[in-house]
PDB file of C-alpha atoms and ligand atoms in Angstrom:
ATOM      1  CA  MET Q   1     -15.115-122.918 -29.800  1.00 46.00           C
ATOM      2  CA  ALA Q   2     -11.813-123.378 -27.991  1.00 48.00           C
ATOM      3  CA  ARG Q   3     -11.364-119.622 -28.695  1.00 52.00           C
ATOM      4  CA  MET Q   4     -14.738-118.392 -27.688  1.00 49.00           C
ATOM      5  CA  ASN Q   5     -14.208-119.942 -24.130  1.00 56.00           C
ATOM      6  CA  LEU Q   6     -11.104-118.754 -23.727  1.00 52.00           C
ATOM      7  CA  MET Q   7     -12.610-115.400 -24.081  1.00 51.00           C
ATOM      8  CA  GLY Q   8     -15.493-115.997 -21.883  1.00 53.00           C
ATOM      9  CA  TRP Q   9     -13.111-117.275 -19.269  1.00 51.00           C
ATOM     10  CA  ALA Q  10     -11.259-113.738 -19.961  1.00 49.00           C
ATOM     11  CA  LEU Q  11     -14.227-111.975 -19.308  1.00 48.00           C
ATOM     12  CA  LEU Q  12     -15.345-113.718 -16.440  1.00 47.00           C
ATOM     13  CA  LEU Q  13     -12.462-113.399 -14.936  1.00 45.00           C
ATOM     14  CA  ALA Q  14     -11.831-109.145 -15.352  1.00 46.00           C
ATOM     15  CA  LEU Q  15     -15.461-109.496 -13.657  1.00 46.00           C
ATOM     16  CA  ALA Q  16     -14.354-111.232 -11.040  1.00 46.00           C
ATOM     17  CA  GLY Q  17     -11.654-108.941 -10.617  1.00 43.00           C
ATOM     18  CA  ALA Q  18     -14.079-105.891 -10.672  1.00 45.00           C
ATOM     19  CA  ALA Q  19     -16.143-107.143  -7.645  1.00 46.00           C
ATOM     20  CA  VAL Q  20     -13.118-107.725  -5.750  1.00 44.00           C
ATOM     21  CA  SER Q  21     -11.906-104.003  -5.991  1.00 47.00           C
ATOM     22  CA  GLU Q  22     -15.623-103.020  -5.515  1.00 56.00           C
ATOM     23  CA  ALA Q  23     -15.689-105.373  -1.996  1.00 66.00           C
ATOM     24  CA  LYS Q  24     -12.263-103.566  -0.515  1.00 84.00           C
ATOM     25  CA  PRO Q  25     -12.974-103.315   3.059  1.00 95.00           C
ATOM     26  CA  VAL Q  26     -13.443 -99.850   4.325  1.00 97.00           C
ATOM     27  CA  LYS Q  27     -11.192 -99.005   7.724  1.00 98.00           C
ATOM     28  CA  TYR Q  28     -13.416 -96.814  10.097  1.00 98.00           C
ATOM     29  CA  ALA Q  29     -12.105 -96.008  13.628  1.00 98.00           C
ATOM     30  CA  GLY Q  30     -14.459 -94.926  16.647  1.00 96.00           C
ATOM     31  CA  PRO Q  31     -18.450 -95.446  17.025  1.00 97.00           C
ATOM     32  CA  HIS Q  32     -20.071 -94.039  13.730  1.00 98.00           C
ATOM     33  CA  PRO Q  33     -23.798 -94.523  12.142  1.00 98.00           C
ATOM     34  CA  ARG Q  34     -23.968 -98.247  10.681  1.00 96.00           C
ATOM     35  CA  THR Q  35     -26.331 -97.225   7.760  1.00 95.00           C
ATOM     36  CA  GLY Q  36     -26.744 -93.715   7.658  1.00 93.00           C
ATOM     37  CA  GLN Q  37     -30.082 -93.792   8.592  1.00 95.00           C
ATOM     38  CA  PRO Q  38     -30.508 -93.099  12.474  1.00 96.00           C
ATOM     39  CA  ASP Q  39     -32.717 -96.572  12.130  1.00 95.00           C
ATOM     40  CA  GLY Q  40     -29.572 -98.339  11.259  1.00 96.00           C
ATOM     41  CA  GLY Q  41     -28.336 -97.701  14.732  1.00 97.00           C
ATOM     42  CA  LEU Q  42     -24.455 -97.305  15.449  1.00 97.00           C
ATOM     43  CA  CYS Q  43     -21.798 -99.308  15.379  1.00 97.00           C
ATOM     44  CA  HIS Q  44     -19.558 -98.921  18.828  1.00 95.00           C
ATOM     45  CA  ILE Q  45     -16.019-100.119  18.150  1.00 96.00           C
ATOM     46  CA  GLN Q  46     -13.781 -97.491  19.403  1.00 94.00           C
ATOM     47  CA  ALA Q  47     -10.392 -99.237  17.787  1.00 95.00           C
ATOM     48  CA  VAL Q  48      -9.703 -99.179  14.078  1.00 97.00           C
ATOM     49  CA  HIS Q  49     -11.679-102.014  12.455  1.00 97.00           C
ATOM     50  CA  VAL Q  50     -13.112-102.563   8.508  1.00 97.00           C
ATOM     51  CA  HIS Q  51     -16.546-102.928   7.019  1.00 97.00           C
ATOM     52  CA  ALA Q  52     -17.472-103.816   3.363  1.00 96.00           C
ATOM     53  CA  ALA Q  53     -19.930-100.669   3.246  1.00 94.00           C
ATOM     54  CA  SER Q  54     -18.227 -97.129   2.768  1.00 95.00           C
ATOM     55  CA  PRO Q  55     -19.657 -94.514   4.611  1.00 97.00           C
ATOM     56  CA  VAL Q  56     -22.973 -92.445   3.859  1.00 97.00           C
ATOM     57  CA  HIS Q  57     -22.312 -88.698   3.216  1.00 97.00           C
ATOM     58  CA  ALA Q  58     -18.946 -89.298   4.175  1.00 97.00           C
ATOM     59  CA  PRO Q  59     -17.989 -86.264   2.299  1.00 97.00           C
ATOM     60  CA  VAL Q  60     -19.411 -83.973   4.794  1.00 98.00           C
ATOM     61  CA  LEU Q  61     -20.004 -86.685   8.434  1.00 98.00           C
ATOM     62  CA  TYR Q  62     -16.669 -88.403   8.155  1.00 98.00           C
ATOM     63  CA  ARG Q  63     -13.072 -87.121   8.159  1.00 98.00           C
ATOM     64  CA  GLN Q  64     -10.158 -88.935   6.721  1.00 97.00           C
ATOM     65  CA  HIS Q  65      -7.645 -89.946   9.341  1.00 97.00           C
ATOM     66  CA  GLY Q  66      -4.832 -90.799   7.356  1.00 96.00           C
ATOM     67  CA  ASP Q  67      -6.602 -94.379   5.655  1.00 96.00           C
ATOM     68  CA  VAL Q  68      -9.471 -94.593   8.287  1.00 98.00           C
ATOM     69  CA  TYR Q  69     -12.850 -92.784   8.343  1.00 98.00           C
ATOM     70  CA  PHE Q  70     -13.769 -91.089  11.682  1.00 98.00           C
ATOM     71  CA  PHE Q  71     -17.841 -90.008  11.958  1.00 98.00           C
ATOM     72  CA  ILE Q  72     -17.686 -86.668  13.167  1.00 98.00           C
ATOM     73  CA  GLY Q  73     -21.094 -85.492  13.442  1.00 98.00           C
ATOM     74  CA  ASP Q  74     -23.338 -85.773  16.889  1.00 98.00           C
ATOM     75  CA  PRO Q  75     -24.251 -89.589  17.126  1.00 98.00           C
ATOM     76  CA  THR Q  76     -27.852 -88.923  19.201  1.00 97.00           C
ATOM     77  CA  PRO Q  77     -29.967 -89.687  16.199  1.00 97.00           C
ATOM     78  CA  PHE Q  78     -28.372 -93.191  15.864  1.00 97.00           C
ATOM     79  CA  GLY Q  79     -29.369 -94.296  19.003  1.00 96.00           C
ATOM     80  CA  TYR Q  80     -26.140 -93.308  20.985  1.00 95.00           C
ATOM     81  CA  ASP Q  81     -27.200 -93.338  24.999  1.00 91.00           C
ATOM     82  CA  GLY Q  82     -23.403 -93.456  26.331  1.00 94.00           C
ATOM     83  CA  PRO Q  83     -21.387 -90.540  27.880  1.00 95.00           C
ATOM     84  CA  ARG Q  84     -21.950 -87.371  26.502  1.00 96.00           C
ATOM     85  CA  HIS Q  85     -20.699 -83.979  26.334  1.00 98.00           C
ATOM     86  CA  SER Q  86     -23.049 -80.869  24.740  1.00 98.00           C
ATOM     87  CA  TYR Q  87     -21.163 -78.199  22.279  1.00 98.00           C
ATOM     88  CA  TYR Q  88     -22.381 -75.553  20.937  1.00 98.00           C
ATOM     89  CA  GLY Q  89     -21.749 -74.282  17.557  1.00 98.00           C
ATOM     90  CA  HIS Q  90     -18.493 -75.174  15.550  1.00 98.00           C
ATOM     91  CA  HIS Q  91     -15.851 -76.215  17.301  1.00 98.00           C
ATOM     92  CA  PRO Q  92     -12.505 -78.248  16.412  1.00 98.00           C
ATOM     93  CA  VAL Q  93     -12.095 -81.723  17.114  1.00 98.00           C
ATOM     94  CA  VAL Q  94      -8.705 -83.211  17.438  1.00 97.00           C
ATOM     95  CA  ILE Q  95      -9.326 -87.084  15.840  1.00 97.00           C
ATOM     96  CA  ASN Q  96      -5.909 -88.391  17.860  1.00 97.00           C
ATOM     97  CA  VAL Q  97      -6.610 -87.073  21.198  1.00 96.00           C
ATOM     98  CA  VAL Q  98     -10.330 -88.465  20.520  1.00 96.00           C
ATOM     99  CA  LEU Q  99      -8.867 -91.815  19.207  1.00 96.00           C
ATOM    100  CA  GLY Q 100      -6.537 -92.365  22.476  1.00 95.00           C
ATOM    101  CA  GLU Q 101      -3.427 -91.856  19.616  1.00 94.00           C
ATOM    102  CA  ASP Q 102      -0.013 -91.107  20.850  1.00 87.00           C
ATOM    103  CA  SER Q 103       0.850 -88.747  17.923  1.00 89.00           C
ATOM    104  CA  ARG Q 104       2.786 -86.148  17.456  1.00 89.00           C
ATOM    105  CA  GLU Q 105       1.055 -83.931  15.306  1.00 93.00           C
ATOM    106  CA  ASP Q 106      -2.411 -83.129  16.025  1.00 95.00           C
ATOM    107  CA  ASP Q 107      -5.242 -84.148  13.612  1.00 97.00           C
ATOM    108  CA  VAL Q 108      -7.937 -81.335  14.107  1.00 97.00           C
ATOM    109  CA  ALA Q 109     -11.030 -80.868  12.279  1.00 98.00           C
ATOM    110  CA  TYR Q 110     -14.048 -78.997  12.858  1.00 98.00           C
ATOM    111  CA  CYS Q 111     -17.639 -80.133  13.541  1.00 98.00           C
ATOM    112  CA  TYR Q 112     -19.927 -77.303  11.752  1.00 98.00           C
ATOM    113  CA  HIS Q 113     -23.480 -78.532  13.405  1.00 98.00           C
ATOM    114  CA  ASP Q 114     -25.201 -75.360  14.296  1.00 97.00           C
ATOM    115  CA  GLY Q 115     -26.553 -74.871  17.807  1.00 96.00           C
ATOM    116  CA  PRO Q 116     -26.687 -77.133  20.786  1.00 97.00           C
ATOM    117  CA  HIS Q 117     -25.649 -80.713  19.697  1.00 97.00           C
ATOM    118  CA  SER Q 118     -23.665 -83.892  21.609  1.00 97.00           C
ATOM    119  CA  HIS Q 119     -20.586 -85.701  21.265  1.00 98.00           C
ATOM    120  CA  TYR Q 120     -19.382 -88.670  23.030  1.00 97.00           C
ATOM    121  CA  TYR Q 121     -15.733 -87.033  23.743  1.00 96.00           C
ATOM    122  CA  PRO Q 122     -14.659 -84.050  25.394  1.00 97.00           C
ATOM    123  CA  PRO Q 123     -13.250 -80.773  24.784  1.00 97.00           C
ATOM    124  CA  PRO Q 124     -10.001 -81.409  23.191  1.00 95.00           C
ATOM    125  CA  PRO Q 125      -7.071 -79.721  25.368  1.00 91.00           C
ATOM    126  CA  ARG Q 126      -4.977 -76.737  24.308  1.00 91.00           C
ATOM    127  CA  HIS Q 127      -8.043 -75.157  22.823  1.00 95.00           C
ATOM    128  CA  ASP Q 128     -10.231 -72.602  24.285  1.00 97.00           C
ATOM    129  CA  PHE Q 129     -13.696 -73.467  25.259  1.00 98.00           C
ATOM    130  CA  GLU Q 130     -16.010 -72.043  27.660  1.00 98.00           C
ATOM    131  CA  GLU Q 131     -18.489 -73.875  29.910  1.00 97.00           C
ATOM    132  CA  GLN Q 132     -21.886 -72.474  30.336  1.00 97.00           C
ATOM    133  CA  GLU Q 133     -24.886 -74.133  31.315  1.00 97.00           C
ATOM    134  CA  ASP Q 134     -22.816 -77.638  30.823  1.00 97.00           C
ATOM    135  CA  VAL Q 135     -22.440 -76.653  27.314  1.00 98.00           C
ATOM    136  CA  TYR Q 136     -19.094 -76.505  25.551  1.00 98.00           C
ATOM    137  CA  TYR Q 137     -18.575 -72.974  23.697  1.00 98.00           C
ATOM    138  CA  TYR Q 138     -15.369 -72.852  21.534  1.00 98.00           C
ATOM    139  CA  THR Q 139     -14.019 -69.370  22.261  1.00 98.00           C
ATOM    140  CA  ASP Q 140     -10.657 -68.790  20.080  1.00 96.00           C
ATOM    141  CA  GLU Q 141     -10.311 -67.481  16.542  1.00 96.00           C
ATOM    142  CA  TYR Q 142     -11.621 -70.023  13.570  1.00 97.00           C
ATOM    143  CA  PRO Q 143      -8.083 -70.879  11.619  1.00 97.00           C
ATOM    144  CA  GLU Q 144      -8.606 -70.202   7.533  1.00 97.00           C
ATOM    145  CA  ALA Q 145      -8.783 -73.911   6.985  1.00 96.00           C
ATOM    146  CA  TYR Q 146     -11.692 -73.872   8.861  1.00 97.00           C
ATOM    147  CA  THR Q 147     -13.453 -70.890   6.653  1.00 97.00           C
ATOM    148  CA  ARG Q 148     -12.341 -72.751   3.611  1.00 98.00           C
ATOM    149  CA  ASP Q 149     -14.323 -75.952   4.200  1.00 97.00           C
ATOM    150  CA  ARG Q 150     -16.936 -74.353   5.602  1.00 97.00           C
ATOM    151  CA  PRO Q 151     -19.492 -74.112   2.705  1.00 97.00           C
ATOM    152  CA  ARG Q 152     -19.262 -78.052   2.220  1.00 97.00           C
ATOM    153  CA  LEU Q 153     -19.333 -78.924   5.933  1.00 98.00           C
ATOM    154  CA  VAL Q 154     -22.360 -77.222   7.241  1.00 98.00           C
ATOM    155  CA  GLN Q 155     -24.422 -79.355   4.951  1.00 98.00           C
ATOM    156  CA  VAL Q 156     -24.501 -81.607   8.089  1.00 98.00           C
ATOM    157  CA  ASN Q 157     -27.072 -79.410   9.282  1.00 97.00           C
ATOM    158  CA  ILE Q 158     -29.233 -80.290   6.090  1.00 97.00           C
ATOM    159  CA  ILE Q 159     -28.425 -84.023   6.588  1.00 97.00           C
ATOM    160  CA  TYR Q 160     -29.307 -83.489  10.107  1.00 97.00           C
ATOM    161  CA  ARG Q 161     -32.679 -81.316   9.527  1.00 96.00           C
ATOM    162  CA  PRO Q 162     -35.226 -84.007   9.329  1.00 96.00           C
ATOM    163  CA  TRP Q 163     -34.060 -86.158  11.922  1.00 95.00           C
ATOM    164  CA  HIS Q 164     -36.093 -85.715  15.341  1.00 91.00           C
ATOM    165  CA  TYR Q 165     -33.448 -86.094  18.516  1.00 93.00           C
ATOM    166  CA  ALA Q 166     -32.781 -84.425  21.537  1.00 92.00           C
ATOM    167  CA  ARG Q 167     -30.656 -81.602  21.853  1.00 95.00           C
ATOM    168  CA  PRO Q 168     -29.102 -80.046  25.095  1.00 96.00           C
ATOM    169  CA  VAL Q 169     -31.044 -76.683  26.082  1.00 95.00           C
ATOM    170  CA  VAL Q 170     -29.892 -73.876  25.972  1.00 95.00           C
ATOM    171  CA  THR Q 171     -31.364 -70.302  27.674  1.00 94.00           C
ATOM    172  CA  ARG Q 172     -28.703 -68.016  27.914  1.00 94.00           C
ATOM    173  CA  PRO Q 173     -27.424 -66.139  24.500  1.00 94.00           C
ATOM    174  CA  PRO Q 174     -23.269 -67.604  23.925  1.00 96.00           C
ATOM    175  CA  PRO Q 175     -20.613 -66.211  25.890  1.00 96.00           C
ATOM    176  CA  ARG Q 176     -18.665 -63.161  24.397  1.00 95.00           C
ATOM    177  CA  GLY Q 177     -15.943 -65.077  23.090  1.00 96.00           C
ATOM    178  CA  TYR Q 178     -17.622 -67.129  21.179  1.00 97.00           C
ATOM    179  CA  HIS Q 179     -17.662 -66.299  17.361  1.00 95.00           C
ATOM    180  CA  GLY Q 180     -19.180 -69.042  15.969  1.00 95.00           C
ATOM    181  CA  PRO Q 181     -23.041 -69.039  14.120  1.00 95.00           C
ATOM    182  CA  VAL Q 182     -25.674 -68.247  16.252  1.00 94.00           C
ATOM    183  CA  VAL Q 183     -29.008 -69.982  15.726  1.00 86.00           C
ATOM    184  CA  GLN Q 184     -32.280 -70.459  17.469  1.00 64.00           C
ATOM    185  CA  VAL Q 185     -32.860 -74.754  17.604  1.00 52.00           C
ATOM    186  CA  ASN Q 186     -34.010 -75.193  20.776  1.00 50.00           C
ATOM    187  CA  VAL Q 187     -36.625 -77.722  19.851  1.00 45.00           C
ATOM    188  CA  ASN Q 188     -38.462 -77.863  23.154  1.00 46.00           C
ATOM    189  CA  VAL Q 189     -40.003 -74.250  22.561  1.00 42.00           C
ATOM    190  CA  PRO Q 190     -40.848 -72.615  19.498  1.00 42.00           C
ATOM    191  CA  ALA Q 191     -38.668 -71.416  17.694  1.00 42.00           C
ATOM    192  CA  VAL Q 192     -38.615 -67.290  17.237  1.00 43.00           C
ATOM    193  CA  GLY Q 193     -36.337 -66.649  14.727  1.00 42.00           C
ATOM    194  CA  ILE Q 194     -33.447 -67.600  13.224  1.00 45.00           C
ATOM    195  CA  GLU Q 195     -30.304 -65.654  13.246  1.00 46.00           C
ATOM    196  CA  VAL Q 196     -27.274 -66.367  11.425  1.00 46.00           C
ATOM    197  CA  ASN Q 197     -24.263 -64.782  12.691  1.00 46.00           C
ATOM    198  CA  VAL Q 198     -21.373 -66.245  10.611  1.00 46.00           C
ATOM    199  CA  ASN Q 199     -19.306 -63.427   9.707  1.00 44.00           C
ATOM    200  CA  PRO Q 200     -18.319 -60.621  12.231  1.00 43.00           C
ATOM    201  CA  ALA Q 201     -18.813 -57.664  10.342  1.00 43.00           C
ATOM    202  CA  PRO Q 202     -21.103 -57.425   6.914  1.00 42.00           C
ATOM    203  CA  VAL Q 203     -18.846 -57.088   4.048  1.00 39.00           C
ATOM    204  CA  HIS Q 204     -19.159 -53.560   1.686  1.00 44.00           C
ATOM    205  CA  TYR Q 205     -17.455 -53.116  -1.637  1.00 39.00           C
ATOM    206  CA  HIS Q 206     -16.305 -49.949  -3.178  1.00 46.00           C
ATOM    207  CA  GLU Q 207     -16.942 -50.059  -6.866  1.00 41.00           C
ATOM    208  CA  HIS Q 208     -13.153 -49.992  -7.858  1.00 47.00           C
ATOM    209  CA  ASP Q 209     -12.651 -53.267  -5.632  1.00 45.00           C
ATOM    210  CA  ARG Q 210     -15.761 -54.884  -5.904  1.00 45.00           C
ATOM    211  CA  PRO Q 211     -15.081 -58.636  -7.487  1.00 46.00           C
ATOM    212  CA  ARG Q 212     -14.781 -58.905 -10.905  1.00 46.00           C
ATOM    213  CA  HIS Q 213     -18.015 -61.302 -11.484  1.00 46.00           C
ATOM    214  CA  MET Q 214     -20.174 -58.637  -9.567  1.00 43.00           C
ATOM    215  CA  LYS Q 215     -19.141 -55.860 -11.799  1.00 42.00           C
ATOM    216  CA  HIS Q 216     -19.281 -57.353 -15.435  1.00 44.00           C
ATOM    217  CA  LYS Q 217     -21.308 -60.293 -15.295  1.00 43.00           C
ATOM    218  CA  HIS Q 218     -21.002 -61.673 -19.093  1.00 43.00           C
ATOM    219  CA  LYS Q 219     -17.332 -60.507 -19.457  1.00 41.00           C
ATOM    220  CA  HIS Q 220     -15.175 -63.423 -21.000  1.00 44.00           C
ATOM    221  CA  LYS Q 221     -13.773 -64.916 -17.358  1.00 43.00           C
ATOM    222  CA  HIS Q 222     -10.261 -65.116 -19.083  1.00 45.00           C
ATOM    223  CA  LYS Q 223     -10.021 -61.387 -20.724  1.00 41.00           C
ATOM    224  CA  LYS Q 224      -8.089 -60.078 -17.347  1.00 42.00           C
ATOM    225  CA  PHE Q 225      -5.143 -62.549 -18.788  1.00 42.00           C
ATOM    226  CA  LYS Q 226      -5.626 -61.587 -22.298  1.00 42.00           C
ATOM    227  CA  ASP Q 227      -4.982 -57.249 -21.053  1.00 43.00           C
ATOM    228  CA  ARG Q 228      -1.764 -58.547 -19.459  1.00 44.00           C
ATOM    229  CA  ASP Q 229      -0.164 -59.850 -22.799  1.00 42.00           C
TER     230      ASP Q 229
HETATM  231 ZN1   ZN D   1     -17.849 -99.656  12.920  1.00 97.66          ZN
HETATM  232 ZN1   ZN D   2     -20.112 -80.511  17.646  1.00 97.66          ZN
END
């Protein structure tokens, strides 16, 4: 009987340990959605702080800044009504500048919101933006890291699609220097068409340099290594 009790205690302690590790506080900096849904509202704390809850859609709507989660999306659907800056399309965000940190190296992330949207922070210094109709357009080249992460991070637009909220109004085409996607998303007028211009030029393959998976779909994927042996 005593042995059973001991085993029972061991089990209880193990369970308690698991519960404690699950409830580990999560660090946040800057305003972020409370629940991930618009009616959950926004937490407005700017300084680093903790919550018990993990961020919702963390891999898409947040960036890891050290061990801190930084919300990079448009706060408007969550009821944000403070000062705002309007942007069009994809652009860099320098997280340490937004958080007012005095760091030697910039932590540059990219926002992948298509079309007009808002942030609570102005464009970062030392990056090229052009202002048109009170809307900022990023006018420099996008680096490789931007392109590498794009397939995953453009999903922000899928997450935001069901939410109805005010977007900045643009009536003119983007300035020449803007190389990001052009998407017709003005919610105040019926959309006449959608143009997505992510790659500046279409990619043409010749038969000899066409990627292997496009030429021989069913070939064994390790074949090319065998050929070299
Ligand atoms: Zn918070
Ligand atoms: Zn943005």
